Short mmCIF file of C-alpha atoms and ligand atoms in Angstrom, two decimals:
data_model
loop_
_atom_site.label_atom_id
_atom_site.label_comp_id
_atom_site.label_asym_id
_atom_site.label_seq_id
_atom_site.Cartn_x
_atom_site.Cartn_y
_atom_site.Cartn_z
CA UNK A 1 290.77 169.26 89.57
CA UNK A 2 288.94 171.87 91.33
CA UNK A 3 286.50 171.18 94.34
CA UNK A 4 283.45 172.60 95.25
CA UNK A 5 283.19 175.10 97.82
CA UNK A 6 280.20 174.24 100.57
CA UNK A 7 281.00 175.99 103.07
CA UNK A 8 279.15 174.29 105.70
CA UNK A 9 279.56 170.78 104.76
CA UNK A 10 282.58 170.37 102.23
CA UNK A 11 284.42 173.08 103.69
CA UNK A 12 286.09 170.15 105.97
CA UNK A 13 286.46 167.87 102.77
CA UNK A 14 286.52 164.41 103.95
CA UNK A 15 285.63 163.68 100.40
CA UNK A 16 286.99 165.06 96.93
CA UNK A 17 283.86 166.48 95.69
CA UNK A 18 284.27 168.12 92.46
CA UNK A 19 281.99 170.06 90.47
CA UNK A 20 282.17 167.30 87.83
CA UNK A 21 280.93 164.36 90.12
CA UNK A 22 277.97 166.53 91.36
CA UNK A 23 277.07 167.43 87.55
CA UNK A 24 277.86 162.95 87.27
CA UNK A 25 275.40 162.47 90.01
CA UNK A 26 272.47 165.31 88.62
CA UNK A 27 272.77 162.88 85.32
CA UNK A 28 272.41 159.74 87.48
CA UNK A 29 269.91 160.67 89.99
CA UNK A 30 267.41 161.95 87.03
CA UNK A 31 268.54 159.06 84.67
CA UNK A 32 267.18 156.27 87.59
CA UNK A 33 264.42 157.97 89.26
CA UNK A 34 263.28 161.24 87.15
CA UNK A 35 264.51 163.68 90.07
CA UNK A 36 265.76 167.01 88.64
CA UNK A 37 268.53 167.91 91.16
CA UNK A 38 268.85 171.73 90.91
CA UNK A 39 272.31 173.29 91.05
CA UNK A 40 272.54 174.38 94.26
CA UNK A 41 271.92 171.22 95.87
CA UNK A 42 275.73 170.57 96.33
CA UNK A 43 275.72 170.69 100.26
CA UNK A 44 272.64 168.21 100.25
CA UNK A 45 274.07 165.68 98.22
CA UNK A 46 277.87 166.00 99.57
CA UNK A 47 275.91 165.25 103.06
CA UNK A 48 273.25 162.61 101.98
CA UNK A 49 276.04 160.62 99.53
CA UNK A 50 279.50 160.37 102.30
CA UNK A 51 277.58 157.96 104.06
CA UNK A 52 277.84 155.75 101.13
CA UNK A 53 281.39 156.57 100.24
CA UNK A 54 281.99 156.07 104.04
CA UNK A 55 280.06 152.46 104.21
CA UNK A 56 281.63 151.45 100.95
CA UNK A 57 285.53 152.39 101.51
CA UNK A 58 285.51 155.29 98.57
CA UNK A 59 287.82 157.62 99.08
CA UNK A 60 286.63 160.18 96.87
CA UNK A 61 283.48 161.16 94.95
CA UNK A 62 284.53 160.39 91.66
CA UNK A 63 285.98 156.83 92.90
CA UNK A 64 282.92 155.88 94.53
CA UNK A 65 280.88 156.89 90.67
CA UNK A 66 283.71 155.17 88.76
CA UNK A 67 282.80 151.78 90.98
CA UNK A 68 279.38 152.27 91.02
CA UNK A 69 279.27 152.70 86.98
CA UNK A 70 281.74 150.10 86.09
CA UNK A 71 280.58 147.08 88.28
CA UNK A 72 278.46 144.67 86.49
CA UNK A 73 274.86 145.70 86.75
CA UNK A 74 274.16 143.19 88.77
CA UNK A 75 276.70 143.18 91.56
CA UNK A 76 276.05 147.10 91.93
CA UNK A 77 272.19 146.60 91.90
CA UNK A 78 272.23 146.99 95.92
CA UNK A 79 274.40 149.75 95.86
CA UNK A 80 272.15 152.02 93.11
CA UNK A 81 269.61 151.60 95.14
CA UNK A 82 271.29 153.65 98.30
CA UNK A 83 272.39 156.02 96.10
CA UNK A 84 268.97 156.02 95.48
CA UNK A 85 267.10 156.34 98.83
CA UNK A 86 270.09 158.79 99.80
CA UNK A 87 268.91 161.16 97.37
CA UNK A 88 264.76 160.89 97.80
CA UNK A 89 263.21 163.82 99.75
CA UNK A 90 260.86 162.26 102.29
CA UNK A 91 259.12 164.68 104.33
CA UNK A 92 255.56 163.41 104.63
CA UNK A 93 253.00 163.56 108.09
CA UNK A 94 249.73 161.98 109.12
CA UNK A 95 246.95 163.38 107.27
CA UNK A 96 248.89 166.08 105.67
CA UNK A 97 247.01 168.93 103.41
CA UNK A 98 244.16 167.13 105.18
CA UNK A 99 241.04 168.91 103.00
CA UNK A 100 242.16 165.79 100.70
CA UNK A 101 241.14 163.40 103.15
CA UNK A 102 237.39 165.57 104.23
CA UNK A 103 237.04 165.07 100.25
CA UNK A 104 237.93 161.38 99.98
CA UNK A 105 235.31 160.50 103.15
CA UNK A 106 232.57 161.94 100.34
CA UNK A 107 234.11 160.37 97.31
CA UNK A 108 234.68 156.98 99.03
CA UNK A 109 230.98 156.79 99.94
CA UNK A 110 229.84 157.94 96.47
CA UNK A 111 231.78 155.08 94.45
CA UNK A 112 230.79 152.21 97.90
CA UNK A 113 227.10 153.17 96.76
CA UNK A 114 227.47 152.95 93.53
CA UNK A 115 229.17 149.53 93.86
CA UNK A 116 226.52 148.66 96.52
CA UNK A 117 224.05 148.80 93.72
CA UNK A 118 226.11 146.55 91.52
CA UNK A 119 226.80 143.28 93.54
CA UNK A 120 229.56 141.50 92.48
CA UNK A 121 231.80 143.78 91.37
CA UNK A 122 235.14 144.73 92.63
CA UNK A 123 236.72 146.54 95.87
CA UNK A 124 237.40 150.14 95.31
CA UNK A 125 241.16 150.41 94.41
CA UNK A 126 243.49 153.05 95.94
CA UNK A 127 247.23 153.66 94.88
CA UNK A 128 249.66 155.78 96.53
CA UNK A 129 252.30 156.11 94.59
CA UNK A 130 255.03 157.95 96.91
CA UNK A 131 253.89 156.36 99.96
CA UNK A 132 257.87 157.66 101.77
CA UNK A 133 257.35 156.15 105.57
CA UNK A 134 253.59 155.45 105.66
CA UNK A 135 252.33 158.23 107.35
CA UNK A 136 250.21 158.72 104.01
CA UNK A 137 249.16 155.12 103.54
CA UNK A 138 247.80 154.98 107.12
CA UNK A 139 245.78 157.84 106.63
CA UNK A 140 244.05 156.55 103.70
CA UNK A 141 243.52 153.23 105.34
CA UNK A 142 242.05 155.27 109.07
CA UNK A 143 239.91 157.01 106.21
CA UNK A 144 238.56 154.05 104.83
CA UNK A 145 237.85 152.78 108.09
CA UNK A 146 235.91 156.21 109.08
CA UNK A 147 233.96 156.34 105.58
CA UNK A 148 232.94 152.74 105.10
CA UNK A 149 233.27 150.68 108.07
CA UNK A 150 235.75 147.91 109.50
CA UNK A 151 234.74 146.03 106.66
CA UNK A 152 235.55 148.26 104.16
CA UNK A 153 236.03 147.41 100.76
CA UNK A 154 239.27 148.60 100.08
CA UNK A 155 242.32 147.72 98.23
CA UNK A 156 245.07 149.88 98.93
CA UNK A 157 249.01 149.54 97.19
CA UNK A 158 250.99 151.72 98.28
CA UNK A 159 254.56 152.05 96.50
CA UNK A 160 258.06 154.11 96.61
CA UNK A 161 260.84 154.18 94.75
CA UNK A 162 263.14 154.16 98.20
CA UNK A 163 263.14 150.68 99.72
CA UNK A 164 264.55 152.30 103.40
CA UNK A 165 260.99 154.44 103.82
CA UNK A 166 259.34 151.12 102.98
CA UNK A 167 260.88 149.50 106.05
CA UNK A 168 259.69 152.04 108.16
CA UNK A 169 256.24 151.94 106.69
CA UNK A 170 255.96 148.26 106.83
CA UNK A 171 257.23 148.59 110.97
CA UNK A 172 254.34 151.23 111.45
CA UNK A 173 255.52 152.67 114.33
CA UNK A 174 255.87 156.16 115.20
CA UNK A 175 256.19 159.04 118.01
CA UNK A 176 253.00 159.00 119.91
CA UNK A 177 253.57 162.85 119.85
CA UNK A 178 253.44 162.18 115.13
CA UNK A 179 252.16 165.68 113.85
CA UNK A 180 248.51 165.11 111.98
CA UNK A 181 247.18 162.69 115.30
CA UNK A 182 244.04 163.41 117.12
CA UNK A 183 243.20 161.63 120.38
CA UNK A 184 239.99 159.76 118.71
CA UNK A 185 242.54 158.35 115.85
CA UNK A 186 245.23 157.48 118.58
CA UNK A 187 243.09 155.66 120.58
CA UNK A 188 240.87 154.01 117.77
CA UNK A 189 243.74 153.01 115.54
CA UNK A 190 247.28 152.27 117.19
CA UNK A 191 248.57 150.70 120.28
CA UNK A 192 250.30 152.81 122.62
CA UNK A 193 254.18 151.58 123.56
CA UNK A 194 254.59 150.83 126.96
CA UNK A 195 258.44 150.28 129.11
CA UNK A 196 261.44 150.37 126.89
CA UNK A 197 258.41 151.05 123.55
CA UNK A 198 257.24 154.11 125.89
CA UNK A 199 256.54 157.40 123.82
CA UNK A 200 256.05 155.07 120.55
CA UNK A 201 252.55 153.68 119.13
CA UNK A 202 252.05 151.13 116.25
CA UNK A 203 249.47 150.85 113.60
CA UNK A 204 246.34 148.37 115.06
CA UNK A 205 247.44 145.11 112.78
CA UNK A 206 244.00 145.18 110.96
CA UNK A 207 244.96 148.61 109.86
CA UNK A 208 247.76 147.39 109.16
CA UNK A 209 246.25 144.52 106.83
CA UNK A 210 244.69 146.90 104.69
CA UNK A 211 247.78 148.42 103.42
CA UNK A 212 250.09 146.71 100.93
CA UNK A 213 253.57 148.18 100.18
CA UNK A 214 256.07 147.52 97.83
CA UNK A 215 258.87 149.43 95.84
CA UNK A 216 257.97 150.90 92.53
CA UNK A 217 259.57 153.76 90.40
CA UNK A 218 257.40 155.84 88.77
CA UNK A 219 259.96 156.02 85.71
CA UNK A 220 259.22 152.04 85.62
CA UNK A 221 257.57 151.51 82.62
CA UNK A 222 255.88 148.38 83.85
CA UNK A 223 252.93 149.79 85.25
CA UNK A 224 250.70 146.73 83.95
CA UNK A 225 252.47 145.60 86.94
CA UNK A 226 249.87 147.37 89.40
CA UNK A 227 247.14 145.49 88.13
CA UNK A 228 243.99 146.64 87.90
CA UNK A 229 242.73 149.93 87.14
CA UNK A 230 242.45 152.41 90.00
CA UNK A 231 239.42 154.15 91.32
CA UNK A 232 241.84 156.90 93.01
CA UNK A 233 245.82 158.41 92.92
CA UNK A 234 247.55 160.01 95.74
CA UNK A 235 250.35 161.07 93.85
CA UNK A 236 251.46 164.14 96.30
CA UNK A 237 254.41 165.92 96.89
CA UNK A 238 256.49 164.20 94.30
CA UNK A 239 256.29 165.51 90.93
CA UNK A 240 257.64 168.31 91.91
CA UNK A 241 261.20 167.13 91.90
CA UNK A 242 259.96 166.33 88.21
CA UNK A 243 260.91 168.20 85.09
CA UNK A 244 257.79 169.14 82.59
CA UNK A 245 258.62 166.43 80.55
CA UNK A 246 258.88 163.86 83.00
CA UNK A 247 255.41 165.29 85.13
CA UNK A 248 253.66 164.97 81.40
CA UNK A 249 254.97 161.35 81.04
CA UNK A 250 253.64 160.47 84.28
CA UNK A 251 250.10 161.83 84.00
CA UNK A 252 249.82 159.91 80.73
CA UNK A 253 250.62 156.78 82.53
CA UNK A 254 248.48 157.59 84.99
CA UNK A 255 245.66 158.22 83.08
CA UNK A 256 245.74 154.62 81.75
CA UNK A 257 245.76 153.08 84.92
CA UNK A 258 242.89 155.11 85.98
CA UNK A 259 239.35 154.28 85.62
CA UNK A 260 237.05 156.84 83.53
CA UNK A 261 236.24 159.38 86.33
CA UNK A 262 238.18 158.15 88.49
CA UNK A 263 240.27 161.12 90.88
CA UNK A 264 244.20 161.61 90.79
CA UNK A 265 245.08 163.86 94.29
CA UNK A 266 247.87 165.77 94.07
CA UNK A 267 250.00 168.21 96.34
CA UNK A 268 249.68 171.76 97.46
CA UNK A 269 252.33 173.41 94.89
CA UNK A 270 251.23 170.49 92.38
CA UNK A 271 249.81 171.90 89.28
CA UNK A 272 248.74 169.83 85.82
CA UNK A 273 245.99 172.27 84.63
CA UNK A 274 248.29 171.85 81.15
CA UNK A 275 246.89 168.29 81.11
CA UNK A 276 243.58 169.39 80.77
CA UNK A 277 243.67 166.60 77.53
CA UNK A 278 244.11 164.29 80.36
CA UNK A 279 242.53 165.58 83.65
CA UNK A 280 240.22 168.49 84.58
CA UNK A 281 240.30 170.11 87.69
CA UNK A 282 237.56 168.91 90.81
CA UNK A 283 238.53 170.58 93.53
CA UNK A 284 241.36 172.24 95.31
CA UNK A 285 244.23 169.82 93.83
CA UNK A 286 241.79 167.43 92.65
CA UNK A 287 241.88 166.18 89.46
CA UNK A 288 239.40 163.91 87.50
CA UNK A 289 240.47 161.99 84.85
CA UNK A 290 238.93 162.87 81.51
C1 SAM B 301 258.22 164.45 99.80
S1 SAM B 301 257.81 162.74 99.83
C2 SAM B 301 256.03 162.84 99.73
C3 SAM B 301 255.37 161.83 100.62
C4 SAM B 301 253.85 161.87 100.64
N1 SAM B 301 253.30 161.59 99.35
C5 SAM B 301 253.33 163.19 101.16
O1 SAM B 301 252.86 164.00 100.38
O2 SAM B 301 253.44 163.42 102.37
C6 SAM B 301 258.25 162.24 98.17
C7 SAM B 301 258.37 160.72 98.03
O3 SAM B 301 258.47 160.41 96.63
C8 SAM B 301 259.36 159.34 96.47
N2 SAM B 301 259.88 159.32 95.08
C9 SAM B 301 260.79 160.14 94.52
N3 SAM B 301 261.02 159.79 93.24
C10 SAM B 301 260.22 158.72 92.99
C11 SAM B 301 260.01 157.89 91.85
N4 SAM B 301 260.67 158.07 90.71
N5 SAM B 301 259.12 156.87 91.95
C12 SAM B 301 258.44 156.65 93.11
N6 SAM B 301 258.61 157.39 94.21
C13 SAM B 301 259.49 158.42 94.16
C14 SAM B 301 260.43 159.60 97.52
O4 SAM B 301 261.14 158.43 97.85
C15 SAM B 301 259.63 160.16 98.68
O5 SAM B 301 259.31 159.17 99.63
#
């Protein structure tokens, strides 16, 4: 069987890594979590996977896929779901593409007003649906805050199909040096580490409380799940491992869990003007739902 040549990571070949176990793991990766894994992405998932063969006693690729495939579903459940977060992308920052969050102060007030004039009725309803380590969530929640008030009323879920970012995001601590930070937002919303926590800061815990996180796949198709309808989606940065297919099958669920005019946000390279059946476009990666 041949093996796959690259260079800077397989070249050593602790692992048997042939091109028919990375095609195997493409199939896998899309089949559980709707991730298109380009060819080309050898190196990456050579790297991101040996832990697992490592931590499980696999001596090759294709012996770690043939165990993984033939235990019982549920005996292997905790095991899919490494392969899992090994292969999620999670680069995400405080307040990232923040003209989303200048436009969510305005949009946040507008629907508080118009519940305002309509006692009785319920919070606003937020979902971030690829919430990776929280910096995202927390930045929704500080916006809140800013908008509306301590007491704002706010319901935000925030979900991820990788259960390791989750820990992190539920911890909410991070490097008091986190990219997206100003002073005012240090200082009003996290406490500052001090002796061995030095250099760290934590989310304030009634930040914190605002914030609920739990796994969910977006290829789930359980999304009655959520509850009810949203008034906004921060789906960023993640359909883009999507295929067309897959982005179109999303939107549509999507759009049902939406209220009528209510706004999906989506990321900078993030483009669904084909949906126009389903969304038209706001503002700069803004959509509304139709
Ligand atoms: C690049 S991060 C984006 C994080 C954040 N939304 C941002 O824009 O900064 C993509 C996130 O999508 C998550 N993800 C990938 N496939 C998913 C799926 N099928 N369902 C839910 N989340 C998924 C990954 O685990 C990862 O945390």
């Amino acid at each position: 069987m041949s093996t796959l040549s690259a260079p800077s990571v397989a070249g050593d070949s602790e692992f048997a890594f042939a091109p028919a176990d990375f095609d195997r793991i493409r199939q896998l990766i899309y089949q559980r979590a709707g991730i298109s894994l380009h060819a080309g992405k050898q190196a990456m998932v050579y790297s991101r996977l040996s832990r697992r063969l490592r931590d499980t006693g696999r001596r090759s690729f294709s012996d770690y896929l043939q165990w993984l495939e033939q235990t019982p579903p549920a005996a292997a459940e905790a095991e899919w779901q490494e392969f899992v977060n090994c292969l999620t992308t999670n680069l995400t920052a405080f307040f990232r593409e923040d003209h989303h969050f200048h436009a969510l102060v305005d949009d946040l007030r507008a629907r508080a007003a118009l519940r305002a004039a309509r006692p009785g009725t319920q919070p606003l309803r937020i979902w971030c649906n690829a919430a990776s380590t929280g910096e995202e969530p927390y930045s929704l929640a500080m916006t809140a805050v800013e908008a509306l008030g301590a007491g704002a009323q706010v319901q935000l879920l925030c979900t991820d199909i990788d259960t390791q970012v989750l820990v992190k995001a539920r911890r909410g601590v991070y490097d008091a040096d986190a990219r997206g930070l100003d002073d005012a937002r240090l200082k009003r919303h996290f406490l500052r580490g001090t002796g061995a926590n030095a250099g760290q800061i934590r989310i304030k815990p009634e930040l914190a409380r605002l914030v609920e996180l739990r796994p969910f796949n977006l290829m789930n198709t359980q999304w009655s799940a959520l509850g009810e309808p949203f008034d906004i989606i921060f789906c960023r940065n993640v359909m883009i491992y999507f295929d067309n297919p897959t982005q179109r099958q999303v939107l549509e669920r999507m759009h049902r869990v939406l209220l009528p005019g209510g706004l999906l946000y989506v990321g900078h390279s993030e483009n669904f003007t084909d949906a126009r059946d389903l969304f038209r476009l706001r503002g700069k990666t803004i959509y509304e739902r139709v």
